[in-house]
mmCIF file of C-alpha atoms in Angstrom:
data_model
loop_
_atom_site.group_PDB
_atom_site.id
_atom_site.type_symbol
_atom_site.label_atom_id
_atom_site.label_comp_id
_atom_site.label_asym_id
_atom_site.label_seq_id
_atom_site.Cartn_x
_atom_site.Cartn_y
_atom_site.Cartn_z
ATOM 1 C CA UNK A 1397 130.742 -70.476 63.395
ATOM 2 C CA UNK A 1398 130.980 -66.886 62.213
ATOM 3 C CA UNK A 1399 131.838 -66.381 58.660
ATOM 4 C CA UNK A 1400 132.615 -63.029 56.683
ATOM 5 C CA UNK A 1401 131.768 -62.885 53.088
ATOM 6 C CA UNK A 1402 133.860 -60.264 51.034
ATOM 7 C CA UNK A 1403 132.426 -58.916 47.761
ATOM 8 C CA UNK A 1404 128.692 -60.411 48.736
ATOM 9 C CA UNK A 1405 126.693 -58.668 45.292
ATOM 10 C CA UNK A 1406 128.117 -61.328 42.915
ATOM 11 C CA UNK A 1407 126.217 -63.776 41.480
ATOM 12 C CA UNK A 1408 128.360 -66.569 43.272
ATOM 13 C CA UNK A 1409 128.124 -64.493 46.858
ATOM 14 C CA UNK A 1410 124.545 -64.572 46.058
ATOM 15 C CA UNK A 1411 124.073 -68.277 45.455
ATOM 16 C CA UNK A 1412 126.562 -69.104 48.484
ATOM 17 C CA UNK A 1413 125.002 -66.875 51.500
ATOM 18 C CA UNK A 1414 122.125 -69.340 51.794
ATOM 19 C CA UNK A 1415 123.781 -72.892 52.084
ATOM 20 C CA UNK A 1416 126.280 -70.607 54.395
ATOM 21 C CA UNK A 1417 123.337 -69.219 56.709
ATOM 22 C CA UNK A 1418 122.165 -73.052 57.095
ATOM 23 C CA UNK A 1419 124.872 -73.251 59.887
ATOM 24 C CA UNK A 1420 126.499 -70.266 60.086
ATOM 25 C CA UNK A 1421 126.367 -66.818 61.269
ATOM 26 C CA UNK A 1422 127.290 -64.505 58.281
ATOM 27 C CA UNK A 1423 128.852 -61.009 57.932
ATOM 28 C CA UNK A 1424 128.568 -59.088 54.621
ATOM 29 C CA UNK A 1425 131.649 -57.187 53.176
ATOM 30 C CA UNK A 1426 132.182 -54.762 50.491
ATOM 31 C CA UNK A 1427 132.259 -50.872 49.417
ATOM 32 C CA UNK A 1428 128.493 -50.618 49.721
ATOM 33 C CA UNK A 1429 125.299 -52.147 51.006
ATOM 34 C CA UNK A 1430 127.324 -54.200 53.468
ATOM 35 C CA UNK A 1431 127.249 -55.039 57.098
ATOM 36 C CA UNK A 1432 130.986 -53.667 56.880
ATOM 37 C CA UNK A 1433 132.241 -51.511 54.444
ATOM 38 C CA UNK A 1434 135.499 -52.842 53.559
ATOM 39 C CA UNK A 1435 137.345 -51.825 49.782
ATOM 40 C CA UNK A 1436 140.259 -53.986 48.616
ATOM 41 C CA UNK A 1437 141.680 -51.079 46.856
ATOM 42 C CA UNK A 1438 141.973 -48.880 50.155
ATOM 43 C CA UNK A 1439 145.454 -49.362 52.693
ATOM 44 C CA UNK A 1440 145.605 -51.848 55.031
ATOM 45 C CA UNK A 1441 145.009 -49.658 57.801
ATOM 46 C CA UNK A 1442 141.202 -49.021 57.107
ATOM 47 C CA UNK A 1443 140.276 -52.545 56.523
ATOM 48 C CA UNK A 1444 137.279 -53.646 59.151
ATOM 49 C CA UNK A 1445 137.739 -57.106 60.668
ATOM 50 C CA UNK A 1446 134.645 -57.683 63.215
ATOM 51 C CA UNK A 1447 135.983 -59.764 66.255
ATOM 52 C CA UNK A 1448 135.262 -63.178 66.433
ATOM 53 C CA UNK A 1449 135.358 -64.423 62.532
ATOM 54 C CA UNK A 1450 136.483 -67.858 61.993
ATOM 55 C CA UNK A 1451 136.680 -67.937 58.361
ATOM 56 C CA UNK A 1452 136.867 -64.321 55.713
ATOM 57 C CA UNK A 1453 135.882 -65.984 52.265
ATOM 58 C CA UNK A 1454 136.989 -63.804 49.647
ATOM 59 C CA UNK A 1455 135.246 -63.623 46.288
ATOM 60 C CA UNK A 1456 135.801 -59.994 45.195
ATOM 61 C CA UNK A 1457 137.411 -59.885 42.066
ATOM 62 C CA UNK A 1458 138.207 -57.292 39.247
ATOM 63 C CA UNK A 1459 137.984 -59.361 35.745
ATOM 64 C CA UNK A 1460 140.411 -56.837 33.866
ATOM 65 C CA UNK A 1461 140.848 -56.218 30.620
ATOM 66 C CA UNK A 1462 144.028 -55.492 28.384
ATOM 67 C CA UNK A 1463 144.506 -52.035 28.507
ATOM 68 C CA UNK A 1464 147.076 -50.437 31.262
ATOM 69 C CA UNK A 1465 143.939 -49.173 33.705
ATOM 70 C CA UNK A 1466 143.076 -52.633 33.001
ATOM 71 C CA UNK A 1467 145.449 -54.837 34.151
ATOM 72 C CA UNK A 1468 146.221 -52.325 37.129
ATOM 73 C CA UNK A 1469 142.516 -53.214 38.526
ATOM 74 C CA UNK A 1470 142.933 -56.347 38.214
ATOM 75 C CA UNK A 1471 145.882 -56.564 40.144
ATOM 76 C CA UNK A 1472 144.944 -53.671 42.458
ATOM 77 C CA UNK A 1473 142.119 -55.809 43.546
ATOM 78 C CA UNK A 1474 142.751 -59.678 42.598
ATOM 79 C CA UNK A 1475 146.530 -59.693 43.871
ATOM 80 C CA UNK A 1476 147.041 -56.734 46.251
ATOM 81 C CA UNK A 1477 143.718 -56.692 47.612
ATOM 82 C CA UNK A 1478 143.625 -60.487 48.873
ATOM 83 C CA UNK A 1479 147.302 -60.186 50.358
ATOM 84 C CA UNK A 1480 146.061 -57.201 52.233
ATOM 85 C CA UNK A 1481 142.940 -59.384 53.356
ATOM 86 C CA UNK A 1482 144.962 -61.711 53.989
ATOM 87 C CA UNK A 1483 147.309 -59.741 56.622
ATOM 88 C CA UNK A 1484 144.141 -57.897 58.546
ATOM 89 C CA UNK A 1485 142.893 -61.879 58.855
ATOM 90 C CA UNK A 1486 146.319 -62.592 60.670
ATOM 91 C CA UNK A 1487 146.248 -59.335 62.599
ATOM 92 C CA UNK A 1488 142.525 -59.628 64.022
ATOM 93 C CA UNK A 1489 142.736 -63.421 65.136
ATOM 94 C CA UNK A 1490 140.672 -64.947 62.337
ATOM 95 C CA UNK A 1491 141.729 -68.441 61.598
ATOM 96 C CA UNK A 1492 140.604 -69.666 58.113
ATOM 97 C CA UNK A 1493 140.806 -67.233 54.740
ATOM 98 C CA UNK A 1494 139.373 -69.572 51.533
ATOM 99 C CA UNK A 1495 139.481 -67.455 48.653
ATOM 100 C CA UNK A 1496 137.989 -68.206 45.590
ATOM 101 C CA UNK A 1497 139.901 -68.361 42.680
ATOM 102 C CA UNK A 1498 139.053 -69.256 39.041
ATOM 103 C CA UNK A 1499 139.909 -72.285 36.725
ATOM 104 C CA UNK A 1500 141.536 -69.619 34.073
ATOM 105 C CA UNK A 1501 144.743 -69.472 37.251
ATOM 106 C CA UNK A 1502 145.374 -72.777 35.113
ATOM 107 C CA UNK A 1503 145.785 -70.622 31.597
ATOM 108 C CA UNK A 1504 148.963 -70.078 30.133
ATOM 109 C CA UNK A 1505 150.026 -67.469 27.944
ATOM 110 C CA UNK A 1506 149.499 -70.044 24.842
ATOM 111 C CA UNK A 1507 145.534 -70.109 25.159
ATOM 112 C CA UNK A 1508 143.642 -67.516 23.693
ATOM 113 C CA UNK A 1509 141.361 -67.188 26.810
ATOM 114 C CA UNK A 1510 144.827 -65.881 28.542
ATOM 115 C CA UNK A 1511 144.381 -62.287 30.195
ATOM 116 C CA UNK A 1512 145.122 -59.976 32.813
ATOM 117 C CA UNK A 1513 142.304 -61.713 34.943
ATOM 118 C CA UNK A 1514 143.885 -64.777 34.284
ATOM 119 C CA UNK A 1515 147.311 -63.617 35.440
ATOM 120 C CA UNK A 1516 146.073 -61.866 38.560
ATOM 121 C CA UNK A 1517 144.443 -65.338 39.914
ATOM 122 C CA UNK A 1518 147.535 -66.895 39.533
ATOM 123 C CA UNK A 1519 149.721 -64.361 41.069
ATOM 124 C CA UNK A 1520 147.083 -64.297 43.863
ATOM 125 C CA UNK A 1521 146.863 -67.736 45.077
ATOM 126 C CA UNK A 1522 151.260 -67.649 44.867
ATOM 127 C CA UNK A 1523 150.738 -64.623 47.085
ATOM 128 C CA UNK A 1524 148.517 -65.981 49.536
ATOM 129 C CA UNK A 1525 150.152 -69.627 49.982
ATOM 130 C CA UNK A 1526 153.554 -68.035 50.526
ATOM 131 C CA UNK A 1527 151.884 -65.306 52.815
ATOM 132 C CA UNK A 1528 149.651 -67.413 54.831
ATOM 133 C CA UNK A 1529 151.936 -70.530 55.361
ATOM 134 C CA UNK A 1530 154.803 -67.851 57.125
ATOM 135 C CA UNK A 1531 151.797 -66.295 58.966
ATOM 136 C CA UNK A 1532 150.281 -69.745 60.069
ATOM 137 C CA UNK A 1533 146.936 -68.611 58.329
ATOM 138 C CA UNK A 1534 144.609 -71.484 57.404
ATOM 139 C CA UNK A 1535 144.182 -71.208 53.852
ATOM 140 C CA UNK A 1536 141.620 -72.720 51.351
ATOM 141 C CA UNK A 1537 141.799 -71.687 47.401
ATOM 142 C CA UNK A 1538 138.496 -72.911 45.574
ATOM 143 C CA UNK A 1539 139.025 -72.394 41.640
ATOM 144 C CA UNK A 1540 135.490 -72.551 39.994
ATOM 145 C CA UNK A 1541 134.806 -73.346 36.111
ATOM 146 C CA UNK A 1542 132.764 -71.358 34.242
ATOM 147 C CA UNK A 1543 129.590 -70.727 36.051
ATOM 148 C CA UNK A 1544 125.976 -70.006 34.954
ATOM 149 C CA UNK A 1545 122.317 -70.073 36.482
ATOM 150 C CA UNK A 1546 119.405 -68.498 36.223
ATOM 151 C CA UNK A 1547 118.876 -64.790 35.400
ATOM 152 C CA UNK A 1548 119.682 -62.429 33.197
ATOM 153 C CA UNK A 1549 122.958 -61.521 35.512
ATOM 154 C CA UNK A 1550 124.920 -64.243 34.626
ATOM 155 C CA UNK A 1551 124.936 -63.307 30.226
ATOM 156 C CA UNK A 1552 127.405 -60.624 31.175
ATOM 157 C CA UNK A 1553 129.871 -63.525 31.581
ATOM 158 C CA UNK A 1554 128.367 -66.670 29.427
ATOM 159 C CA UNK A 1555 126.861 -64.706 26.683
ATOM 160 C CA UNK A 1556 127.067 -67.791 24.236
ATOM 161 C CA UNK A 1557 124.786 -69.954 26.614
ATOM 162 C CA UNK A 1558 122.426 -67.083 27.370
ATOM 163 C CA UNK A 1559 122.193 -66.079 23.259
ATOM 164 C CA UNK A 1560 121.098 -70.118 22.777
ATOM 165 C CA UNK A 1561 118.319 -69.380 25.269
ATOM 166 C CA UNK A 1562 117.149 -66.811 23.747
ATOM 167 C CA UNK A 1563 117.243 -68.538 20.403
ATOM 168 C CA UNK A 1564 115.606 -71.583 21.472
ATOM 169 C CA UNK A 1565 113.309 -69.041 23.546
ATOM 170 C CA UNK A 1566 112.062 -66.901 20.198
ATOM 171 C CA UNK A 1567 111.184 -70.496 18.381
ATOM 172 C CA UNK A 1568 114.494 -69.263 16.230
ATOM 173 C CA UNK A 1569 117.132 -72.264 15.487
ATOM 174 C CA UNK A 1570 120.146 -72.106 17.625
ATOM 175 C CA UNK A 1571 122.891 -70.957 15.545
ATOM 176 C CA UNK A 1572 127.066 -71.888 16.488
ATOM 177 C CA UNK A 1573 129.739 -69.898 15.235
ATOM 178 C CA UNK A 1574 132.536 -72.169 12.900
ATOM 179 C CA UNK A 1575 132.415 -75.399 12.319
ATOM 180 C CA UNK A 1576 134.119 -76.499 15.670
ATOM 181 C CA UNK A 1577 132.089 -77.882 18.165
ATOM 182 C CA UNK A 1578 133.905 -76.630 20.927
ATOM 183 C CA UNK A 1579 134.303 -77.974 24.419
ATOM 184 C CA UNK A 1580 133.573 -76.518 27.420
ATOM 185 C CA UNK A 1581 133.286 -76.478 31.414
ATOM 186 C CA UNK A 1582 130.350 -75.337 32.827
ATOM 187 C CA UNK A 1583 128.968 -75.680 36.051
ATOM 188 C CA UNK A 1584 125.485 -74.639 37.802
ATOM 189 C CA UNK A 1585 126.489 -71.814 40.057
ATOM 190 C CA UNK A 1586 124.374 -73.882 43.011
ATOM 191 C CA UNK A 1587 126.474 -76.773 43.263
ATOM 192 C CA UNK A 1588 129.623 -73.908 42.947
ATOM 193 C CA UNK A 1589 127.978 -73.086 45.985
ATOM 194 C CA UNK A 1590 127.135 -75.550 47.635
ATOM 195 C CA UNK A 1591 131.068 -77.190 47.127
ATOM 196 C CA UNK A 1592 132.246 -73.840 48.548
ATOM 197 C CA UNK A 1593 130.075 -73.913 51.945
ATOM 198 C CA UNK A 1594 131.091 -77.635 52.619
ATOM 199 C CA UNK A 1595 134.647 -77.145 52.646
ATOM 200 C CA UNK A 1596 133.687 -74.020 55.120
ATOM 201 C CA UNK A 1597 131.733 -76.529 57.493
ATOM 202 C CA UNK A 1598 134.073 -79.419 56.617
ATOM 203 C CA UNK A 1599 137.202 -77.577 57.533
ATOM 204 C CA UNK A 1600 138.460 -78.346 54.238
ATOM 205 C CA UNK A 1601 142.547 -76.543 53.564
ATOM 206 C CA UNK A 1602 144.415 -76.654 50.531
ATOM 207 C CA UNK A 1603 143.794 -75.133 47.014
ATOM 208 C CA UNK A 1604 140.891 -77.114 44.871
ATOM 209 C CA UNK A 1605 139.525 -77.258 41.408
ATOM 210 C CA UNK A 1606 136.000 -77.166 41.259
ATOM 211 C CA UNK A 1607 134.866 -78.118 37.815
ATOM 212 C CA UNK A 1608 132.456 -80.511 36.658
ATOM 213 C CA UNK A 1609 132.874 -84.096 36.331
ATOM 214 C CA UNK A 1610 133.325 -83.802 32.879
ATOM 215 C CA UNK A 1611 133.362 -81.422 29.624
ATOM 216 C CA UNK A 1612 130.435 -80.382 27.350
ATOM 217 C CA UNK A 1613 130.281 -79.651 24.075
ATOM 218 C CA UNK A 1614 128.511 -76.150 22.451
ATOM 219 C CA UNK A 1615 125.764 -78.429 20.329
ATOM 220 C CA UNK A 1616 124.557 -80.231 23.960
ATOM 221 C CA UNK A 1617 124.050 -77.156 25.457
ATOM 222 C CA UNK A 1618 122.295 -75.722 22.714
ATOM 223 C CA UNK A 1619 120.395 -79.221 22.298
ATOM 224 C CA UNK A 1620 119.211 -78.857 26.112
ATOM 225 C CA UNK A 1621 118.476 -74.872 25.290
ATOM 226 C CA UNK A 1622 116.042 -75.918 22.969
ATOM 227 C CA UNK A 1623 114.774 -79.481 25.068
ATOM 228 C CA UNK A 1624 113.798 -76.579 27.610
ATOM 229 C CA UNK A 1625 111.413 -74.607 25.656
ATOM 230 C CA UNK A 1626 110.219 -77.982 23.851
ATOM 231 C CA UNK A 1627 111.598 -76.287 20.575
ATOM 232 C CA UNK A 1628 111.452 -78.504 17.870
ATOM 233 C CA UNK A 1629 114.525 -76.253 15.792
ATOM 234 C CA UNK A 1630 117.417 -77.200 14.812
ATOM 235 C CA UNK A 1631 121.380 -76.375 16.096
ATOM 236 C CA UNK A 1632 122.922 -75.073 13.276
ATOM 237 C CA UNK A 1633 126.847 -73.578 12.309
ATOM 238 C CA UNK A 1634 127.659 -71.085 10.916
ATOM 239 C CA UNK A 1635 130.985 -72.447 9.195
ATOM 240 C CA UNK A 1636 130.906 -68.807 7.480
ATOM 241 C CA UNK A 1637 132.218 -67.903 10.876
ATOM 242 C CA UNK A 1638 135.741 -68.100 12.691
ATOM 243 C CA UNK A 1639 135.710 -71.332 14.970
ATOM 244 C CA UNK A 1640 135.523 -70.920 18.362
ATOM 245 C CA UNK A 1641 138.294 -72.754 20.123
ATOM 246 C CA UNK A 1642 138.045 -75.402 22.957
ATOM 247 C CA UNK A 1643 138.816 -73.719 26.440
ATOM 248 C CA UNK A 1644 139.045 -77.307 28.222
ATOM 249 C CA UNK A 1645 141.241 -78.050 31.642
ATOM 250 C CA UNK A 1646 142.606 -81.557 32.918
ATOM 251 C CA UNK A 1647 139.649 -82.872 35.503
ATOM 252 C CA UNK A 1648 140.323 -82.956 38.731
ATOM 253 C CA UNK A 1649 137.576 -84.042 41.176
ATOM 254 C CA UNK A 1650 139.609 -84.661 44.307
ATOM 255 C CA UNK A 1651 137.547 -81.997 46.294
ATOM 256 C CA UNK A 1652 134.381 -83.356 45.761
ATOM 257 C CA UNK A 1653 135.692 -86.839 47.291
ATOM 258 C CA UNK A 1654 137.468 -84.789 50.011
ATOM 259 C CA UNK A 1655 133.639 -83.351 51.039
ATOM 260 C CA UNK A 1656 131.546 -86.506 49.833
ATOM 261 C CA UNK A 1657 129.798 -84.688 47.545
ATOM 262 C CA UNK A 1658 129.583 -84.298 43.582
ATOM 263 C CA UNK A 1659 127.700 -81.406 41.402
ATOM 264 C CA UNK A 1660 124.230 -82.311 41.064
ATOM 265 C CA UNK A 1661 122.435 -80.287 38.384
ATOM 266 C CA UNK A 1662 123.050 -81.307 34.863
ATOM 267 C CA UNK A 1663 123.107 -78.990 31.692
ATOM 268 C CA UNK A 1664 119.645 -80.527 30.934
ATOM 269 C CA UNK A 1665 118.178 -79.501 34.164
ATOM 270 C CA UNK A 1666 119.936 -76.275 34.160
ATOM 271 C CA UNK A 1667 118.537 -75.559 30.978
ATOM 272 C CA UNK A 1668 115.134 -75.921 32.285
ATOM 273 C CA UNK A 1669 115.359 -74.282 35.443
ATOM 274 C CA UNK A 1670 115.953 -70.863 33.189
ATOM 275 C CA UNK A 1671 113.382 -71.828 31.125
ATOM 276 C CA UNK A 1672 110.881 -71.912 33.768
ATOM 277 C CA UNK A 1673 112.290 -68.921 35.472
ATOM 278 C CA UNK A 1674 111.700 -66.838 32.253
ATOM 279 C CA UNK A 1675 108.204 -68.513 31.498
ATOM 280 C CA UNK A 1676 107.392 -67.323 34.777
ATOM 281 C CA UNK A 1677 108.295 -63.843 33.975
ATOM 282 C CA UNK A 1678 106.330 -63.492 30.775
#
C-alpha cells in the first residue's frame, strides 16, 4: 500500500507516520520539508499527485481565528483546500482520501467554543461527501477530540492541561479557574493515531468520531498532573474567577468496534508519560 500524508509537521502527522510505516509505504506532503511540495492554498493545477497512491490522508488544517484574514484562512485551507485535494485524488487515479476532521464540526453556533475553525470543518466534510460520492472517490472523515501528548508542542492547543503540569511540576498546587468543574474530551494523541492508521489498513469508509470512551473532568486531570510528579498539593479553584464551561459531545464509539480496537492510554498514564519525558530533560 502506498499512502500520502498531507500537512506531515503536525503533532498528529507526527504521531501517525510510524503506526503508518508498519505496513505501508509513505509519501510526505506539504509547502516545505516534504517529499512533495504540495500548498492547499495554490490552484488546482500545481497540485503534485505521485502515481500509484492508494490513499491521500489529509490533516492540514488552518485553526482560524475571528477576524476577516481569519476566517478567510481557514476556509482557504480547511474547505477549499481539501475539495481541491480532493479533485487532483480523482484526476490522478488514487482511490481512498480520509481526511481528518475535528470533533468541534459537531459545534453549533450556541457553544462558546464555536469559531471559524469550527465552521470550516463542517463545511469541509459537506464538501467532500457531496464531491467524492459524484466522483466515486472512497472517502473516510476521522473527527478527533481534543488531543494531547508529550512535549511542549502540544500547550499551544491544551494550555490548561500543560499549565497543571507545570504546577504540579514546580511542587506549586494546581489551581482551576471558577468554581465549575468542567468536563472535557481528551484523548492521547497515540491512540488518535493509532485509530487513524487502522481504518487506513482496515479499509475503513464513512465519517467517524474518534473520542474517548468517556468524558473527564478538569480536577482528574489535574489530580493525575500531580499523581505524576508524586506531588502531595492540592487542586484548588479559584471561584474569584469566571467558570470555565463544559465543552462535552454525545459519545460515539462505533469506529472503534468497526476496527476492534479501543484507546488505550488513560489520563493517569498520560500524565506520567510527560512527567517522565520532562524528568528526563532536566
Amino acid at each position: 500500500m502506498k499512502v500520502m500524508v498531507v500537512g506531515h509537521r503536525s503533532n498528529l502527522s507526527k504521531a501517525l507516520i510510524p503506526f503508518l510505516s508498519s505496513f505501508a509505504d509513505v509519501v510526505l506532503a506539504g509547502r516545505s520539508d516534504s517529499d512533495v511540495v504540495l500548498d492547499l492554498c495554490g490552484p488546482l493545477d500545481k497540485f503534485v499527485i505521485p502515481s500509484g497512491l492508494d490513499v491521500v490522508i489529509n490533516l492540514a488544517a488552518c485553526f482560524g481565528g475571528t477576524d476577516t484574514a481569519d476566517i478567510d484562512r481557514s476556509m482557504e485551507t480547511n474547505v477549499l483546500g481539501a475539495y481541491k485535494l480532493a479533485q487532483a485524488c480523482t484526476a490522478n487515479g488514487v482511490k481512498t482520501l480520509l481526511q481528518v476532521s475535528s470533533i468541534f464540526s459537531h459545534l453549533t453556533d450556541s457553544s462558546p467554543f464555536y469559531s471559524s475553525y469550527a465552521l470550516s470543518k463542517k463545511y469541509m466534510e459537506k464538501l467532500l461527501e457531496m464531491y467524492c460520492k459524484s466522483a466515486e472517490l472512497n472517502l473516510t472523515i476521522v473527527r478527533p477530540t481534543q488531543l494531547y501528548g508529550e512535549g511542549d508542542e502540544f500547550r499551544k492547543h491544551q494550555p490548561s492541561i500543560y499549565r497543571m503540569l507545570d504546577q504540579a511540576q514546580n511542587g506549586e498546587d494546581v489551581v482551576i479557574y471558577g468554581k465549575n468543574d468542567a468536563l472535557r474530551n481528551f484523548m492521547h494523541v497515540d491512540d488518535a493515531a493509532k485509530t487513524i492508521a487502522l481504518a487506513v489498513s482496515q479499509e475503513l469508509f464513512g465519517s467517524y468520531d474518534c473520542m474517548n470512551l468517556s468524558n473527564i473532568r478538569l480536577s482528574d486531570i489535574a489530580n493525575a498532573a500531580l499523581s505524576a510528579f508524586d506531588s502531595s498539593r492540592s487542586v484548588i479553584f479559584d471561584v474569584g474567577k469566571p467558570d470555565i464551561p463544559d465543552n462535552i459531545f454525545n459519545i460515539d464509539t462505533s469506529i472503534f468496534g468497526r476496527l476492534g480496537f479501543l484507546p488505550q492510554i488513560s489520563m493517569d498514564q498520560g500524565m506520567v508519560r510527560e512527567a517522565v519525558r520532562r524528568m528526563g530533560e532536566a
